[in-house]
């Protein structure tokens, strides 16, 4: 159970006690997950669009769609793994900072993040990345080689 009390259950007698009010956290998690998905998708789409000229060149050179998709997947997997590893320490620091800034005289947040939370965050990020890669590699078919290879004015 994530919480010991709801906001309605808190009384003056609870002053000085340590309580958990995490009932609203489910909504925060859902919104955070949606935001993470949107950010990752937009970054992936931007990367794909910027590199469409390179992918069109590979198609002209005789690479098959399957090979280009594998190249995109490998690159995204490596970047996701590296991003997760590089973000663990700054994420821990920023979490503590945000919780410290959100404190008031009457409410203090514990800024300890347990190992399962890190594991869940890493797994969810990696799964989102896999899903986005799957969505973006479908766009290899739609690359207009003539348009992509026109010289940039």
Coordinates of N, CA and C in Angstrom, one line a residue:
X1 N 0.8 -1.2 0.0 CA 0.0 0.0 0.0 C 0.9 1.2 0.0
X2 N 0.6 2.2 -0.9 CA 1.4 3.4 -1.1 C 1.1 4.4 0.0
X3 N 0.0 4.5 0.6 CA -0.4 5.6 1.5 C -0.9 5.1 2.8
X4 N -0.6 5.9 3.8 CA -1.2 5.6 5.1 C -2.4 6.4 5.4
X5 N -2.6 7.5 4.8 CA -3.8 8.3 4.9 C -4.3 8.9 3.6
X6 N -5.5 9.3 3.5 CA -5.9 10.2 2.5 C -6.0 11.6 3.0
X7 N -6.1 12.6 2.2 CA -6.1 14.0 2.7 C -7.3 14.2 3.6
X8 N -8.4 13.6 3.4 CA -9.6 13.8 4.2 C -9.4 13.2 5.6
X9 N -8.5 12.2 5.7 CA -8.3 11.5 7.0 C -7.4 12.2 7.9
X10 N -6.6 13.1 7.4 CA -5.6 13.8 8.2 C -6.3 14.7 9.3
X11 N -5.8 14.6 10.5 CA -6.4 15.3 11.6 C -5.2 16.0 12.4
X12 N -5.6 16.9 13.2 CA -4.6 17.6 14.1 C -3.8 16.6 14.9
X13 N -4.4 15.5 15.3 CA -3.7 14.5 16.1 C -2.5 13.8 15.3
X14 N -2.6 14.0 13.9 CA -1.5 13.4 13.1 C -0.3 14.3 13.0
X15 N -0.3 15.5 13.6 CA 0.8 16.4 13.5 C 2.1 15.7 14.2
X16 N 3.2 15.8 13.5 CA 4.4 15.2 14.0 C 4.6 13.7 13.6
X17 N 3.6 13.1 13.1 CA 3.7 11.7 12.6 C 4.1 11.7 11.1
X18 N 4.8 10.6 10.7 CA 5.2 10.5 9.3 C 4.0 9.8 8.6
X19 N 3.5 10.5 7.6 CA 2.4 9.9 6.8 C 2.7 9.9 5.4
X20 N 2.1 9.0 4.6 CA 2.3 8.9 3.2 C 1.0 9.3 2.5
X21 N 1.0 10.3 1.6 CA -0.1 10.7 0.9 C 0.2 10.5 -0.6
X22 N 0.1 9.3 -1.0 CA 0.5 9.0 -2.4 C -0.6 8.6 -3.3
X23 N -1.8 8.8 -2.9 CA -3.0 8.5 -3.7 C -3.0 9.2 -5.0
X24 N -2.5 10.4 -5.1 CA -2.6 11.1 -6.3 C -1.4 10.8 -7.2
X25 N -0.5 10.0 -6.8 CA 0.7 9.7 -7.6 C 0.4 8.9 -8.8
X26 N -0.7 8.1 -8.8 CA -1.0 7.3 -10.0 C -1.2 8.3 -11.2
X27 N -1.9 9.4 -10.9 CA -2.2 10.3 -12.0 C -0.9 11.0 -12.5
X28 N 0.0 11.3 -11.6 CA 1.3 11.9 -11.9 C 2.1 10.9 -12.8
X29 N 2.0 9.7 -12.4 CA 2.8 8.6 -13.2 C 2.2 8.5 -14.6
X30 N 0.9 8.5 -14.8 CA 0.3 8.4 -16.1 C 0.6 9.6 -17.0
X31 N 0.5 10.8 -16.4 CA 0.9 12.0 -17.1 C 2.4 12.0 -17.5
X32 N 3.2 11.6 -16.5 CA 4.6 11.6 -16.8 C 5.0 10.6 -17.9
X33 N 4.3 9.4 -17.9 CA 4.6 8.4 -18.9 C 4.1 9.0 -20.3
X34 N 3.0 9.6 -20.3 CA 2.5 10.2 -21.6 C 3.5 11.3 -22.1
X35 N 3.9 12.1 -21.2 CA 4.9 13.2 -21.6 C 6.2 12.6 -22.1
X36 N 6.7 11.5 -21.4 CA 7.9 10.9 -21.8 C 7.7 10.3 -23.2
X37 N 6.6 9.7 -23.5 CA 6.4 9.1 -24.8 C 6.3 10.1 -25.9
X38 N 5.7 11.2 -25.6 CA 5.6 12.3 -26.6 C 6.9 12.9 -26.9
X39 N 7.7 13.1 -25.8 CA 9.0 13.7 -26.0 C 9.9 12.8 -26.8
X40 N 9.9 11.5 -26.4 CA 10.7 10.5 -27.2 C 10.3 10.4 -28.6
X41 N 9.0 10.4 -28.9 CA 8.5 10.3 -30.2 C 8.9 11.5 -31.1
X42 N 8.7 12.7 -30.5 CA 9.1 13.9 -31.2 C 10.6 13.9 -31.5
X43 N 11.4 13.5 -30.6 CA 12.9 13.5 -30.8 C 13.2 12.4 -31.9
X44 N 12.6 11.3 -31.8 CA 12.8 10.3 -32.8 C 12.4 10.7 -34.2
X45 N 11.2 11.3 -34.3 CA 10.7 11.8 -35.6 C 11.6 12.9 -36.1
X46 N 12.1 13.8 -35.3 CA 13.0 14.9 -35.7 C 14.3 14.2 -36.3
X47 N 14.8 13.3 -35.5 CA 16.0 12.6 -36.0 C 15.8 11.9 -37.3
X48 N 14.7 11.2 -37.5 CA 14.4 10.5 -38.7 C 14.3 11.5 -39.9
X49 N 13.6 12.6 -39.7 CA 13.4 13.6 -40.7 C 14.7 14.3 -41.1
X50 N 15.6 14.5 -40.1 CA 16.9 15.1 -40.4 C 17.8 14.2 -41.2
X51 N 17.6 12.9 -41.0 CA 18.4 11.9 -41.6 C 17.8 11.2 -42.8
X52 N 16.7 11.7 -43.2 CA 16.0 11.1 -44.4 C 16.8 11.1 -45.6
X53 N 17.6 12.2 -45.8 CA 18.5 12.3 -46.9 C 19.6 11.2 -46.9
X54 N 20.1 10.9 -45.7 CA 21.1 9.8 -45.6 C 20.4 8.4 -45.9
X55 N 19.2 8.2 -45.4 CA 18.5 7.0 -45.7 C 18.2 6.8 -47.2
X56 N 17.8 7.9 -47.8 CA 17.5 7.9 -49.2 C 18.8 7.5 -50.0
X57 N 19.9 8.1 -49.6 CA 21.2 7.7 -50.2 C 21.5 6.2 -50.1
X58 N 21.2 5.7 -48.9 CA 21.4 4.3 -48.7 C 20.5 3.4 -49.6
X59 N 19.3 3.9 -49.8 CA 18.4 3.2 -50.7 C 18.9 3.2 -52.1
X60 N 19.4 4.4 -52.5 CA 19.9 4.5 -53.9 C 21.2 3.6 -54.1
X61 N 22.0 3.5 -53.0 CA 23.1 2.6 -53.1 C 22.8 1.1 -53.1
X62 N 21.5 0.8 -52.9 CA 21.2 -0.6 -53.0 C 20.8 -1.3 -51.6
X63 N 20.8 -0.5 -50.5 CA 20.4 -1.1 -49.3 C 18.9 -1.4 -49.3
X64 N 18.6 -2.5 -48.7 CA 17.1 -2.9 -48.6 C 16.5 -2.2 -47.4
X65 N 15.2 -2.1 -47.5 CA 14.5 -1.5 -46.4 C 14.8 -2.2 -45.0
X66 N 14.9 -3.5 -45.1 CA 15.2 -4.2 -43.9 C 16.5 -3.9 -43.3
X67 N 17.5 -3.6 -44.1 CA 18.8 -3.3 -43.6 C 18.8 -1.9 -43.0
X68 N 18.1 -1.0 -43.7 CA 18.0 0.4 -43.1 C 17.3 0.4 -41.8
X69 N 16.2 -0.4 -41.7 CA 15.4 -0.5 -40.5 C 16.3 -1.1 -39.4
X70 N 17.1 -2.1 -39.7 CA 18.0 -2.6 -38.7 C 19.1 -1.6 -38.2
X71 N 19.6 -0.8 -39.2 CA 20.5 0.3 -38.8 C 19.9 1.3 -37.9
X72 N 18.6 1.7 -38.2 CA 17.9 2.6 -37.3 C 17.7 2.0 -36.0
X73 N 17.3 0.8 -35.9 CA 17.0 0.1 -34.6 C 18.3 0.0 -33.8
X74 N 19.3 -0.4 -34.4 CA 20.6 -0.5 -33.7 C 21.0 0.8 -33.1
X75 N 21.0 1.8 -33.9 CA 21.4 3.2 -33.5 C 20.5 3.6 -32.3
X76 N 19.2 3.5 -32.4 CA 18.3 3.9 -31.4 C 18.5 3.1 -30.1
X77 N 18.7 1.8 -30.2 CA 19.0 1.0 -29.0 C 20.2 1.5 -28.3
X78 N 21.3 1.7 -29.0 CA 22.5 2.2 -28.4 C 22.4 3.6 -27.8
X79 N 21.7 4.5 -28.5 CA 21.5 5.8 -27.9 C 20.6 5.8 -26.7
X80 N 19.6 4.9 -26.7 CA 18.7 4.8 -25.5 C 19.5 4.2 -24.3
X81 N 20.2 3.2 -24.5 CA 21.0 2.6 -23.4 C 22.0 3.6 -22.9
X82 N 22.7 4.3 -23.7 CA 23.6 5.4 -23.3 C 22.9 6.5 -22.6
X83 N 21.8 6.9 -23.1 CA 21.0 8.0 -22.4 C 20.5 7.6 -21.1
X84 N 20.1 6.3 -20.9 CA 19.7 5.8 -19.6 C 20.8 5.8 -18.6
X85 N 22.0 5.3 -19.1 CA 23.1 5.3 -18.2 C 23.6 6.7 -17.8
X86 N 23.6 7.6 -18.7 CA 24.1 9.0 -18.4 C 23.1 9.8 -17.6
X87 N 21.8 9.4 -17.6 CA 20.8 10.2 -16.9 C 20.5 9.7 -15.5
X88 N 21.1 8.6 -15.0 CA 20.8 8.1 -13.7 C 21.3 9.0 -12.6
X89 N 22.5 9.5 -12.6 CA 23.0 10.3 -11.6 C 22.4 11.7 -11.6
X90 N 22.3 12.4 -12.7 CA 21.6 13.7 -12.7 C 20.2 13.6 -12.4
X91 N 19.5 12.5 -12.7 CA 18.1 12.3 -12.4 C 17.9 12.2 -10.9
X92 N 18.8 11.5 -10.2 CA 18.8 11.4 -8.8 C 19.0 12.8 -8.1
X93 N 19.9 13.5 -8.6 CA 20.2 14.9 -8.1 C 19.0 15.8 -8.3
X94 N 18.4 15.8 -9.5 CA 17.3 16.6 -9.8 C 16.0 16.3 -9.1
X95 N 15.8 15.0 -8.8 CA 14.7 14.5 -8.0 C 14.8 15.1 -6.6
X96 N 15.9 15.0 -6.0 CA 16.1 15.6 -4.7 C 15.9 17.1 -4.7
X97 N 16.4 17.8 -5.7 CA 16.3 19.2 -5.8 C 14.8 19.6 -5.9
X98 N 14.1 18.9 -6.8 CA 12.7 19.3 -7.0 C 11.9 19.0 -5.7
X99 N 12.1 17.9 -5.1 CA 11.4 17.6 -3.8 C 11.8 18.6 -2.7
X100 N 13.0 19.0 -2.7 CA 13.4 20.0 -1.7 C 12.7 21.4 -1.9
X101 N 12.6 21.8 -3.2 CA 12.0 23.0 -3.6 C 10.5 23.0 -3.3
X102 N 9.9 21.8 -3.4 CA 8.4 21.6 -3.2 C 8.0 21.6 -1.7
X103 N 9.0 21.5 -0.8 CA 8.7 21.5 0.6 C 8.2 22.8 1.1
X104 N 7.4 22.7 2.1 CA 6.9 23.9 2.8 C 7.1 23.7 4.3
X105 N 6.6 24.7 5.1 CA 6.8 24.6 6.5 C 6.0 23.4 7.1
X106 N 4.9 23.1 6.5 CA 4.0 22.0 7.0 C 4.2 20.7 6.3
X107 N 4.9 20.6 5.2 CA 5.1 19.3 4.5 C 6.5 19.1 4.1
X108 N 7.0 18.0 4.4 CA 8.4 17.6 4.0 C 8.3 16.3 3.2
X109 N 9.0 16.3 2.0 CA 9.1 15.1 1.2 C 10.4 14.4 1.4
X110 N 10.3 13.1 1.6 CA 11.5 12.2 1.6 C 12.0 12.1 0.2
X111 N 13.3 12.4 0.1 CA 13.9 12.4 -1.3 C 14.7 11.1 -1.5
X112 N 14.3 10.0 -1.0 CA 14.9 8.8 -1.2 C 14.2 8.1 -2.4
X113 N 15.0 7.6 -3.3 CA 14.4 6.9 -4.4 C 15.0 5.5 -4.4
X114 N 14.1 4.5 -4.3 CA 14.5 3.1 -4.1 C 15.0 2.5 -5.5
X115 N 15.7 1.5 -5.4 CA 16.2 0.8 -6.6 C 15.1 0.3 -7.5
X116 N 14.0 -0.2 -7.0 CA 12.9 -0.6 -8.0 C 12.4 0.5 -8.8
X117 N 12.4 1.7 -8.2 CA 11.9 2.9 -9.0 C 12.8 3.2 -10.2
X118 N 14.1 3.1 -9.9 CA 15.1 3.2 -11.0 C 14.9 2.2 -12.1
X119 N 14.8 0.9 -11.7 CA 14.6 -0.2 -12.6 C 13.3 0.0 -13.5
X120 N 12.2 0.4 -12.8 CA 11.0 0.6 -13.5 C 11.1 1.7 -14.5
X121 N 11.8 2.8 -14.1 CA 11.9 4.0 -15.0 C 12.8 3.6 -16.2
X122 N 13.8 2.9 -16.0 CA 14.7 2.4 -17.1 C 14.0 1.5 -18.0
X123 N 13.2 0.6 -17.5 CA 12.5 -0.4 -18.3 C 11.4 0.3 -19.2
X124 N 10.7 1.2 -18.5 CA 9.6 1.9 -19.2 C 10.2 2.8 -20.3
X125 N 11.3 3.4 -20.1 CA 12.0 4.3 -21.1 C 12.4 3.4 -22.2
X126 N 13.0 2.3 -21.9 CA 13.5 1.4 -23.0 C 12.4 0.8 -23.8
X127 N 11.3 0.4 -23.2 CA 10.1 -0.1 -23.9 C 9.5 1.0 -24.8
X128 N 9.4 2.2 -24.3 CA 8.9 3.3 -25.1 C 9.8 3.5 -26.3
X129 N 11.1 3.4 -26.1 CA 12.0 3.6 -27.2 C 11.9 2.5 -28.3
X130 N 11.7 1.3 -27.8 CA 11.4 0.2 -28.8 C 10.2 0.4 -29.6
X131 N 9.1 0.8 -28.9 CA 7.8 1.1 -29.6 C 8.0 2.2 -30.6
X132 N 8.7 3.3 -30.2 CA 8.8 4.4 -31.1 C 9.7 4.0 -32.3
X133 N 10.8 3.2 -32.0 CA 11.6 2.8 -33.1 C 10.8 1.9 -34.1
X134 N 9.9 1.1 -33.6 CA 9.1 0.3 -34.5 C 8.1 1.2 -35.3
X135 N 7.6 2.2 -34.7 CA 6.7 3.2 -35.4 C 7.5 3.9 -36.5
X136 N 8.7 4.4 -36.2 CA 9.5 5.2 -37.1 C 10.1 4.4 -38.2
X137 N 10.5 3.1 -38.0 CA 11.1 2.4 -39.0 C 10.1 2.0 -40.1
X138 N 8.8 2.1 -39.8 CA 7.8 2.0 -40.9 C 7.9 3.1 -41.9
X139 N 8.4 4.2 -41.5 CA 8.5 5.4 -42.4 C 9.5 5.3 -43.5
X140 N 10.4 4.3 -43.3 CA 11.5 4.1 -44.4 C 10.8 3.9 -45.7
X141 N 9.7 3.2 -45.8 CA 9.0 3.0 -47.1 C 8.6 4.3 -47.7
X142 N 8.2 5.3 -46.9 CA 7.6 6.5 -47.4 C 8.7 7.6 -47.8
X143 N 9.9 7.3 -47.7 CA 10.9 8.3 -48.1 C 10.9 8.5 -49.6
X144 N 10.7 9.7 -50.0 CA 10.7 10.1 -51.4 C 12.2 10.4 -51.8
X145 N 12.8 9.4 -52.5 CA 14.2 9.6 -52.8 C 14.6 10.8 -53.6
X146 N 13.8 11.1 -54.5 CA 14.0 12.3 -55.4 C 14.0 13.6 -54.5
X147 N 12.9 13.7 -53.7 CA 12.8 14.9 -52.9 C 13.9 15.0 -51.8
X148 N 14.2 13.8 -51.2 CA 15.2 13.8 -50.2 C 16.6 14.1 -50.7
X149 N 16.9 13.8 -52.0 CA 18.2 14.0 -52.5 C 18.4 15.3 -53.3
X150 N 17.4 16.1 -53.4 CA 17.5 17.4 -54.0 C 18.5 18.2 -53.2
X151 N 19.3 19.0 -53.9 CA 20.3 19.8 -53.2 C 19.6 20.9 -52.3
X152 N 20.1 21.1 -51.1 CA 19.6 22.1 -50.2 C 20.0 23.5 -50.7
X153 N 19.1 24.3 -50.9 CA 19.4 25.7 -51.4 C 19.8 26.6 -50.3

